[in-house]
Coordinates of C-alpha atoms in Angstrom, one line a residue:
X281 CA -38.6 12.6 -20.7
X282 CA -41.1 10.1 -19.5
X283 CA -40.0 6.6 -18.2
X284 CA -42.6 3.9 -19.3
X285 CA -42.5 0.3 -17.8
X286 CA -40.8 1.5 -14.6
X287 CA -41.6 -0.4 -11.4
X288 CA -42.9 1.7 -8.6
X289 CA -43.3 0.2 -5.1
X290 CA -44.0 1.2 -1.5
X291 CA -41.0 0.0 0.3
X292 CA -41.6 -2.8 2.9
X293 CA -45.0 -3.7 1.4
X294 CA -46.4 -5.9 -1.4
X295 CA -47.9 -2.9 -3.1
X296 CA -46.2 -2.1 -6.5
X297 CA -47.2 -1.3 -10.1
X298 CA -45.6 -0.1 -13.4
X299 CA -45.7 3.1 -15.3
X300 CA -47.7 3.3 -18.6
X301 CA -46.5 4.7 -21.9
X302 CA -46.8 8.2 -20.5
X303 CA -44.8 7.4 -17.4
X304 CA -48.0 7.6 -15.2
X305 CA -48.6 5.1 -12.4
X306 CA -51.5 4.4 -9.9
X307 CA -51.3 2.5 -6.7
X308 CA -54.5 1.7 -4.7
X309 CA -55.2 -0.3 -1.6
X310 CA -56.0 -0.1 2.1
X311 CA -53.1 2.3 2.6
X312 CA -52.8 4.6 5.6
X313 CA -49.8 5.9 7.5
X314 CA -46.2 6.8 6.5
X315 CA -44.6 4.9 3.5
X316 CA -41.5 5.2 1.5
X317 CA -41.9 5.1 -2.3
X318 CA -39.1 3.9 -4.6
X319 CA -38.9 3.0 -8.3
X320 CA -36.5 1.3 -10.7
X321 CA -36.1 0.5 -14.4
X322 CA -33.4 -1.6 -16.2
X323 CA -32.3 1.6 -18.1
X324 CA -31.5 3.4 -15.0
X325 CA -30.2 0.3 -13.1
X326 CA -27.6 0.0 -16.0
X327 CA -26.1 3.4 -15.1
X328 CA -25.9 2.6 -11.4
X329 CA -28.8 5.0 -10.4
X330 CA -30.4 3.8 -7.1
X331 CA -33.7 5.5 -6.4
X332 CA -33.7 7.5 -3.2
X333 CA -36.8 6.7 -1.0
X334 CA -39.4 9.5 -0.9
X335 CA -41.5 9.6 2.2
X336 CA -45.4 9.8 1.9
X337 CA -48.1 10.3 4.5
X338 CA -51.2 8.5 3.2
X339 CA -54.8 8.8 4.4
X340 CA -57.7 6.6 3.6
X341 CA -59.9 8.1 0.8
X342 CA -57.3 10.7 -0.1
X343 CA -55.4 10.5 -3.4
X344 CA -51.8 11.8 -3.3
X345 CA -50.0 13.0 -6.6
X346 CA -46.3 12.1 -6.5
X347 CA -43.7 13.1 -9.0
X348 CA -40.6 10.9 -9.3
X349 CA -37.6 11.7 -11.3
X350 CA -34.3 10.6 -12.6
X351 CA -31.2 13.0 -12.9
X352 CA -29.8 13.5 -16.3
X353 CA -27.3 10.7 -17.4
X354 CA -24.3 13.1 -17.5
X355 CA -25.0 14.1 -13.8
X356 CA -25.3 10.4 -12.7
X357 CA -22.0 9.7 -14.5
X358 CA -20.2 12.7 -13.2
X359 CA -21.0 11.6 -9.6
X360 CA -19.6 8.2 -10.2
X361 CA -16.6 9.2 -12.4
X362 CA -15.7 12.7 -11.0
X363 CA -12.1 12.6 -12.6
X364 CA -13.0 11.3 -16.0
X365 CA -14.1 13.6 -18.9
X366 CA -16.6 11.5 -20.9
X367 CA -15.7 11.8 -24.6
X368 CA -16.3 9.9 -27.8
X369 CA -13.4 7.8 -26.8
X370 CA -14.3 6.9 -23.1
X371 CA -17.1 4.8 -21.6
X372 CA -18.2 3.6 -18.2
X373 CA -18.9 0.0 -17.1
X374 CA -21.2 -0.7 -14.2
X375 CA -22.4 -4.0 -12.7
X376 CA -23.0 -6.1 -9.6
X377 CA -20.6 -8.8 -8.0
X378 CA -22.3 -11.7 -6.4
X379 CA -21.1 -15.0 -4.8
X380 CA -22.2 -18.4 -6.0
X381 CA -25.3 -18.2 -3.9
X382 CA -26.4 -14.9 -5.6
X383 CA -25.6 -12.6 -2.6
X384 CA -23.9 -9.2 -3.4
X385 CA -20.3 -9.1 -2.3
X386 CA -19.0 -6.1 -0.5
X387 CA -15.3 -4.9 -1.1
X388 CA -14.8 -6.9 -4.2
X389 CA -12.1 -5.6 -6.6
X390 CA -13.0 -5.3 -10.3
X391 CA -10.3 -4.6 -12.8
X392 CA -10.2 -4.0 -16.5
X393 CA -7.1 -4.4 -18.6
X394 CA -6.7 -3.1 -22.2
X395 CA -3.9 -2.5 -24.7
X396 CA -2.1 0.8 -25.1
X397 CA -1.5 0.2 -28.9
X398 CA -3.9 -0.8 -31.8
X399 CA -5.0 -4.3 -31.7
X400 CA -3.3 -5.1 -35.1
X401 CA 0.1 -4.4 -33.2
X402 CA -0.6 -6.5 -30.2
X403 CA 2.2 -9.2 -31.0
X404 CA 4.8 -6.6 -30.1
X405 CA 4.0 -7.1 -26.5
X406 CA 3.1 -3.7 -25.0
X407 CA 1.6 -4.1 -21.4
X408 CA -2.1 -3.5 -20.6
X409 CA -3.5 -0.4 -19.0
X410 CA -5.9 -0.8 -16.0
X411 CA -9.1 0.7 -14.6
X412 CA -10.1 -0.5 -11.2
X413 CA -13.2 -0.3 -9.0
X414 CA -14.5 -1.8 -5.7
X415 CA -17.9 -3.0 -4.9
X416 CA -20.1 -1.0 -2.3
X417 CA -22.8 -2.3 0.1
X418 CA -25.1 -3.4 -2.7
X419 CA -22.2 -5.2 -4.5
X420 CA -22.2 -2.5 -7.3
X421 CA -19.0 -1.3 -8.9
X422 CA -18.1 1.4 -11.5
X423 CA -15.2 1.3 -14.0
X424 CA -14.5 4.7 -15.5
X425 CA -12.6 5.8 -18.7
X426 CA -12.7 2.5 -20.7
X427 CA -11.5 3.0 -24.2
X428 CA -13.8 2.8 -27.3
X429 CA -12.6 0.4 -30.0
X430 CA -10.1 -1.5 -27.7
X431 CA -10.9 -4.9 -26.3
X432 CA -11.0 -4.7 -22.5
X433 CA -10.6 -7.8 -20.2
X434 CA -12.6 -7.5 -17.1
X435 CA -12.4 -9.7 -14.0
X436 CA -13.7 -9.5 -10.3
X437 CA -11.9 -10.8 -7.2
X438 CA -12.5 -10.7 -3.4
X439 CA -9.8 -12.4 -1.3
X440 CA -9.4 -15.9 -2.7
X441 CA -12.6 -15.8 -4.7
X442 CA -12.3 -15.1 -8.4
X443 CA -14.7 -14.6 -11.4
X444 CA -14.0 -15.6 -14.9
X445 CA -12.6 -13.1 -17.2
X446 CA -14.9 -11.4 -19.8
X447 CA -13.7 -9.7 -22.9
X448 CA -15.6 -6.4 -23.4
X449 CA -15.7 -4.0 -26.4
X450 CA -17.3 -0.6 -26.7
X451 CA -17.4 0.0 -30.4
X452 CA -19.4 3.0 -31.4
X453 CA -23.1 1.8 -31.8
X454 CA -22.7 -1.5 -29.9
X455 CA -21.4 -3.0 -26.6
X456 CA -20.1 -6.6 -26.6
X457 CA -19.5 -8.6 -23.4
X458 CA -18.2 -12.2 -24.2
X459 CA -20.7 -13.4 -26.8
X460 CA -23.5 -11.0 -25.7
X461 CA -24.0 -7.9 -27.9
X462 CA -26.1 -4.9 -27.1
X463 CA -26.9 -2.2 -29.7
X464 CA -27.4 1.6 -29.2
X465 CA -25.1 4.5 -28.6
X466 CA -24.0 3.7 -25.1
X467 CA -21.9 5.8 -22.7
X468 CA -22.5 3.3 -20.0
X469 CA -23.1 -0.6 -20.0
X470 CA -23.7 -3.2 -17.4
X471 CA -21.8 -6.4 -16.7
X472 CA -22.3 -8.6 -13.6
X473 CA -20.0 -11.1 -12.1
X474 CA -20.2 -14.3 -10.1
X475 CA -17.3 -15.1 -7.8
X476 CA -16.1 -18.7 -7.2
X477 CA -14.5 -20.0 -4.0
X478 CA -11.2 -21.9 -3.9
X479 CA -13.2 -25.2 -3.6
X480 CA -14.9 -24.4 -7.0
X481 CA -11.5 -23.6 -8.6
X482 CA -10.6 -27.0 -9.7
X483 CA -9.5 -26.4 -13.2
X484 CA -5.9 -26.2 -14.4
X485 CA -4.0 -25.4 -17.6
X486 CA -0.8 -27.2 -18.9
X487 CA 1.2 -26.6 -22.0
X488 CA 4.5 -26.2 -23.6
X489 CA 6.1 -23.2 -25.1
X490 CA 8.3 -23.6 -28.3
X491 CA 10.3 -21.2 -30.5
X492 CA 8.4 -20.4 -33.7
X493 CA 11.3 -21.0 -36.0
X494 CA 13.3 -23.9 -34.4
X495 CA 10.4 -25.7 -32.5
X496 CA 12.8 -26.0 -29.6
X497 CA 11.3 -25.7 -26.1
X498 CA 12.0 -22.3 -24.3
X499 CA 13.1 -22.4 -20.7
X500 CA 12.2 -19.4 -18.3
X501 CA 9.1 -18.2 -20.0
X502 CA 6.8 -16.4 -17.7
X503 CA 3.2 -17.6 -18.0
X504 CA 0.4 -15.3 -16.7
X505 CA -3.3 -15.8 -16.4
X506 CA -4.8 -12.3 -16.7
X507 CA -6.6 -10.9 -13.8
X508 CA -5.4 -13.6 -11.4
X509 CA -2.4 -13.9 -9.1
X510 CA -1.5 -17.2 -10.8
X511 CA 1.7 -17.5 -12.7
X512 CA 4.2 -20.1 -13.7
X513 CA 7.7 -20.4 -15.4
X514 CA 8.5 -23.0 -18.0
X515 CA 11.1 -25.6 -17.2
X516 CA 14.0 -27.0 -19.3
X517 CA 11.6 -28.9 -21.6
X518 CA 9.3 -25.7 -22.0
X519 CA 6.5 -27.2 -19.9
X520 CA 4.3 -25.4 -17.3
X521 CA 1.2 -26.1 -15.2
X522 CA -1.1 -23.5 -13.5
X523 CA -3.8 -24.9 -11.2
X524 CA -6.5 -23.6 -8.8
X525 CA -8.3 -21.8 -11.6
X526 CA -12.0 -21.0 -11.7
X527 CA -14.0 -22.4 -14.5
X528 CA -14.8 -20.1 -17.4
X529 CA -12.8 -18.0 -19.9
X530 CA -9.1 -17.2 -19.3
X531 CA -6.5 -15.3 -21.1
X532 CA -3.0 -16.7 -21.0
X533 CA 0.0 -14.7 -21.8
X534 CA 3.7 -16.0 -22.4
X535 CA 6.6 -13.6 -22.3
X536 CA 10.4 -13.7 -22.3
X537 CA 13.0 -11.3 -23.1
X538 CA 14.2 -12.0 -26.8
X539 CA 10.8 -13.1 -27.9
X540 CA 7.6 -11.6 -29.0
X541 CA 4.8 -11.8 -26.4
X542 CA 1.9 -14.2 -27.4
X543 CA -1.5 -14.6 -25.9
X544 CA -4.1 -17.3 -26.0
X545 CA -7.7 -17.5 -24.9
X546 CA -9.1 -20.7 -23.3
X547 CA -12.3 -21.8 -21.8
X548 CA -12.1 -24.2 -18.7
X549 CA -14.8 -26.5 -17.5
X550 CA -15.1 -27.1 -13.7
X551 CA -12.5 -29.9 -12.7
X552 CA -10.9 -29.8 -16.3
X553 CA -7.2 -30.0 -16.9
X554 CA -6.8 -28.4 -20.2
X555 CA -3.6 -29.3 -22.2
X556 CA -2.8 -26.6 -24.7
X557 CA -1.5 -27.6 -28.1
X558 CA 2.0 -26.7 -29.0
X559 CA 0.8 -24.1 -31.4
X560 CA -1.1 -22.2 -28.8
X561 CA 1.9 -20.4 -27.2
X562 CA 4.5 -20.7 -29.9
X563 CA 6.8 -17.6 -29.5
X564 CA 8.3 -15.8 -32.6
X565 CA 12.0 -14.8 -32.0
X566 CA 14.7 -12.7 -33.6
X567 CA 14.3 -9.3 -35.3
X568 CA 11.6 -8.8 -37.8
X569 CA 12.0 -6.1 -40.5
X570 CA 8.7 -4.3 -40.8
X571 CA 7.2 -2.8 -43.8
X572 CA 7.6 1.0 -44.0
X573 CA 5.3 2.9 -41.8
X574 CA 3.8 6.2 -42.9
X575 CA 3.3 8.5 -40.0
X576 CA 0.7 11.4 -40.8
X577 CA 0.4 14.6 -39.0
X578 CA -3.2 14.0 -38.1
X579 CA -2.1 11.4 -35.4
X580 CA -0.1 14.1 -33.8
X581 CA -2.8 16.6 -34.1
X582 CA -5.2 14.2 -32.4
X583 CA -2.8 13.7 -29.6
X584 CA -2.4 17.4 -29.2
X585 CA -6.1 17.9 -29.2
X586 CA -6.5 15.4 -26.5
X587 CA -4.0 17.4 -24.4
X588 CA -6.0 20.5 -25.0
X589 CA -9.3 19.0 -24.0
X590 CA -7.9 17.3 -20.9
X591 CA -6.7 20.8 -19.7
X592 CA -2.9 19.9 -19.8
X593 CA -1.9 23.3 -21.4
X594 CA -4.1 25.2 -19.1
X595 CA -2.6 23.6 -16.0
X596 CA 0.9 24.2 -17.5
X597 CA 0.1 27.8 -18.0
X598 CA -1.1 28.2 -14.4
X599 CA 2.7 27.6 -13.4
X600 CA 2.2 24.8 -10.8
X601 CA 3.9 21.5 -11.2
X602 CA 6.5 20.1 -13.7
X603 CA 5.4 19.5 -17.3
X604 CA 6.9 17.8 -20.4
X605 CA 5.6 17.3 -23.8
X606 CA 6.7 14.7 -26.4
X607 CA 9.2 17.0 -28.0
X608 CA 10.9 17.7 -24.7
X609 CA 10.9 14.0 -23.7
X610 CA 12.6 13.1 -26.9
X611 CA 15.4 15.5 -26.2
X612 CA 16.4 13.4 -23.1
X613 CA 16.6 10.3 -25.2
X614 CA 15.0 7.9 -22.6
X615 CA 14.8 4.2 -23.1
X616 CA 12.4 3.6 -20.2
X617 CA 9.5 5.6 -18.7
X618 CA 11.5 5.9 -15.5
X619 CA 14.3 7.5 -17.5
X620 CA 11.9 10.4 -18.4
X621 CA 10.4 10.6 -14.9
X622 CA 14.0 11.3 -13.5
X623 CA 13.9 14.6 -15.3
X624 CA 10.7 15.8 -13.7
X625 CA 10.8 18.0 -10.6
X626 CA 8.9 17.1 -7.5
X627 CA 9.3 13.2 -7.4
X628 CA 12.2 10.8 -7.2
X629 CA 12.9 7.4 -8.9
X630 CA 14.8 5.0 -6.7
X631 CA 15.8 1.3 -7.0
X632 CA 13.4 -1.2 -5.6
X633 CA 15.3 -3.4 -3.0
X634 CA 12.7 -6.1 -3.4
X635 CA 13.0 -6.5 -7.2
X636 CA 13.3 -10.1 -8.1
X637 CA 12.0 -11.4 -4.9
X638 CA 8.8 -13.4 -5.3
X639 CA 6.6 -11.8 -7.9
X640 CA 8.0 -8.3 -7.5
X641 CA 9.1 -7.3 -11.0
X642 CA 9.4 -3.5 -10.4
X643 CA 13.0 -2.4 -10.8
X644 CA 12.2 1.2 -9.6
X645 CA 9.8 2.9 -7.3
X646 CA 8.4 6.4 -7.8
X647 CA 8.0 8.5 -4.7
X648 CA 7.9 12.0 -3.1
X649 CA 10.8 14.3 -3.7
X650 CA 11.3 14.3 0.0
X651 CA 12.0 10.6 0.0
X652 CA 15.4 9.8 1.1
X653 CA 15.5 6.0 0.9
X654 CA 13.5 2.9 1.7
X655 CA 16.1 1.8 4.3
X656 CA 15.2 4.9 6.4
X657 CA 11.6 4.0 6.3
X658 CA 10.3 7.2 4.9
X659 CA 9.5 6.2 1.4
X660 CA 6.3 8.1 0.3
X661 CA 4.8 6.5 -3.0
X662 CA 3.4 8.9 -5.6
X663 CA 0.0 8.5 -7.1
X664 CA -0.2 7.5 -10.6
X665 CA -2.7 8.6 -13.3
X666 CA -2.8 7.3 -16.9
X667 CA -4.8 9.2 -19.4
X668 CA -6.7 10.9 -16.4
X669 CA -7.5 7.5 -14.8
X670 CA -6.3 6.9 -11.3
X671 CA -4.2 3.7 -11.4
X672 CA -3.1 3.7 -7.7
X673 CA 0.3 4.3 -6.2
X674 CA 3.3 2.1 -7.2
X675 CA 3.5 0.3 -3.9
X676 CA -0.2 -0.7 -3.0
X677 CA -1.2 -1.2 -6.6
X678 CA 2.2 -3.0 -7.4
X679 CA 2.7 -0.9 -10.5
X680 CA 5.8 -1.5 -12.7
X681 CA 5.7 1.8 -14.6
X682 CA 8.2 0.7 -17.2
X683 CA 6.2 -2.4 -18.0
X684 CA 2.9 -0.6 -17.7
X685 CA 3.8 2.2 -20.2
X686 CA 6.3 2.3 -23.1
X687 CA 8.2 5.6 -23.1
X688 CA 7.5 5.6 -26.9
X689 CA 3.8 5.9 -26.2
X690 CA 4.0 8.9 -24.0
X691 CA 2.7 12.3 -25.4
X692 CA 3.1 14.3 -22.1
X693 CA 3.9 14.1 -18.4
X694 CA 2.7 16.3 -15.6
X695 CA 4.1 16.0 -12.0
X696 CA 2.9 17.7 -8.7
X697 CA 4.9 17.6 -5.4
X698 CA 2.0 18.0 -3.1
X699 CA -1.7 18.9 -2.4
X700 CA -1.0 22.6 -2.3
X701 CA -0.1 22.6 -6.1
X702 CA -2.1 19.5 -7.3
X703 CA -5.2 20.5 -9.4
X704 CA -8.6 19.1 -8.2
X705 CA -8.9 16.3 -10.8
X706 CA -5.7 14.6 -9.4
X707 CA -6.0 15.7 -5.8
X708 CA -7.1 12.8 -3.7
X709 CA -5.7 11.1 -0.5
X710 CA -2.1 10.4 -0.9
X711 CA -1.3 13.4 -3.1
X712 CA 1.0 14.6 -0.4
X713 CA 3.5 12.0 -1.7
X714 CA 3.3 13.6 -5.2
X715 CA 1.3 12.9 -8.3
X716 CA 2.5 11.6 -11.8
X717 CA -0.1 12.1 -14.6
X718 CA 0.9 10.4 -18.0
X719 CA -0.9 11.1 -21.3
X720 CA -0.6 8.6 -24.1
X721 CA -0.3 9.3 -27.8

């Protein structure tokens, strides 16, 4: 296919032009010597393709014909997301992270969070899944495997610099980022971020959490600002304050045992102290009797087909690793995800001695089957994958697997004890400590 309106330039010079409707370009001038020719176009920029420089030897009075090309979209995406199978349910997000002066930021972390259950059941408080990426020399990042039809919250961070969070939705024929909507069938979309320094983080949020039924203040509610390290706990009067926030959009979550989790989206201006209304984080309590739920076989068939297309059964047939399907997991009667993992060969689940200190909420750590104890200094953290997406290991990524994944949402688990038996899609640095791959329903 031709690429009209692409910009073609001789690197390091002021000579440039654009292609016509047939993808043809013409550059003329007093050109002699060796040059590098490059090109760009918004469509290929949005998939993260950077034109490689092509070297030319030019002579006065001699016309050179040059052919420039773009690899197929699937090839570009496969190089950026080698472990993700792009399907009708998965998408890729690409972008650039800059500082407040417009300079690209190297080594910024970009994270996306989304729900593991349908949006109409969010109030039941299932934790978010994550996809993470890190910017390279040009400040570019790639997030792989984002779910279609689920709102995804994306934020960038580098050290103590933060961006605002942006709600993103891939929805079949459109892509929405905040209020911006782009149409078209998109496997990939672009979203850029600007980081703010601590000096620019002058906004704060205050509020009170009340019980929905009695309107009494609730003490000990954990308040979390999505995608930031900032949290607070309500006092005896139900009040909380969180400061040092960057201006922009934020998602605030309130959670406490015995109450349904609630969320509230707020927009902060620079220097603003926003006081939330009492209705913003009002928490329903008690047991609610739900209307009957009809479970149809098609949902199970879809989950099974997902396992087939992901290669789960092929890997199980090969005889390496430890595998469990939904039916086998239910026979163990687990109440937490770590209960199920204790039945898997090749890894160990051990108590976290740091649980309850600071912000560490992980009751258990998942490590190599060779791990004896943390006290002996030989704990080896296993790699975690969720629906084929690498989530990190439980130590460096601070993953609380029980909060990250409800055992009721697990369709299958596969575990590998080391690189020798780990298949290529999961084999990456750190696999010597074991690999845990969880597939959701």
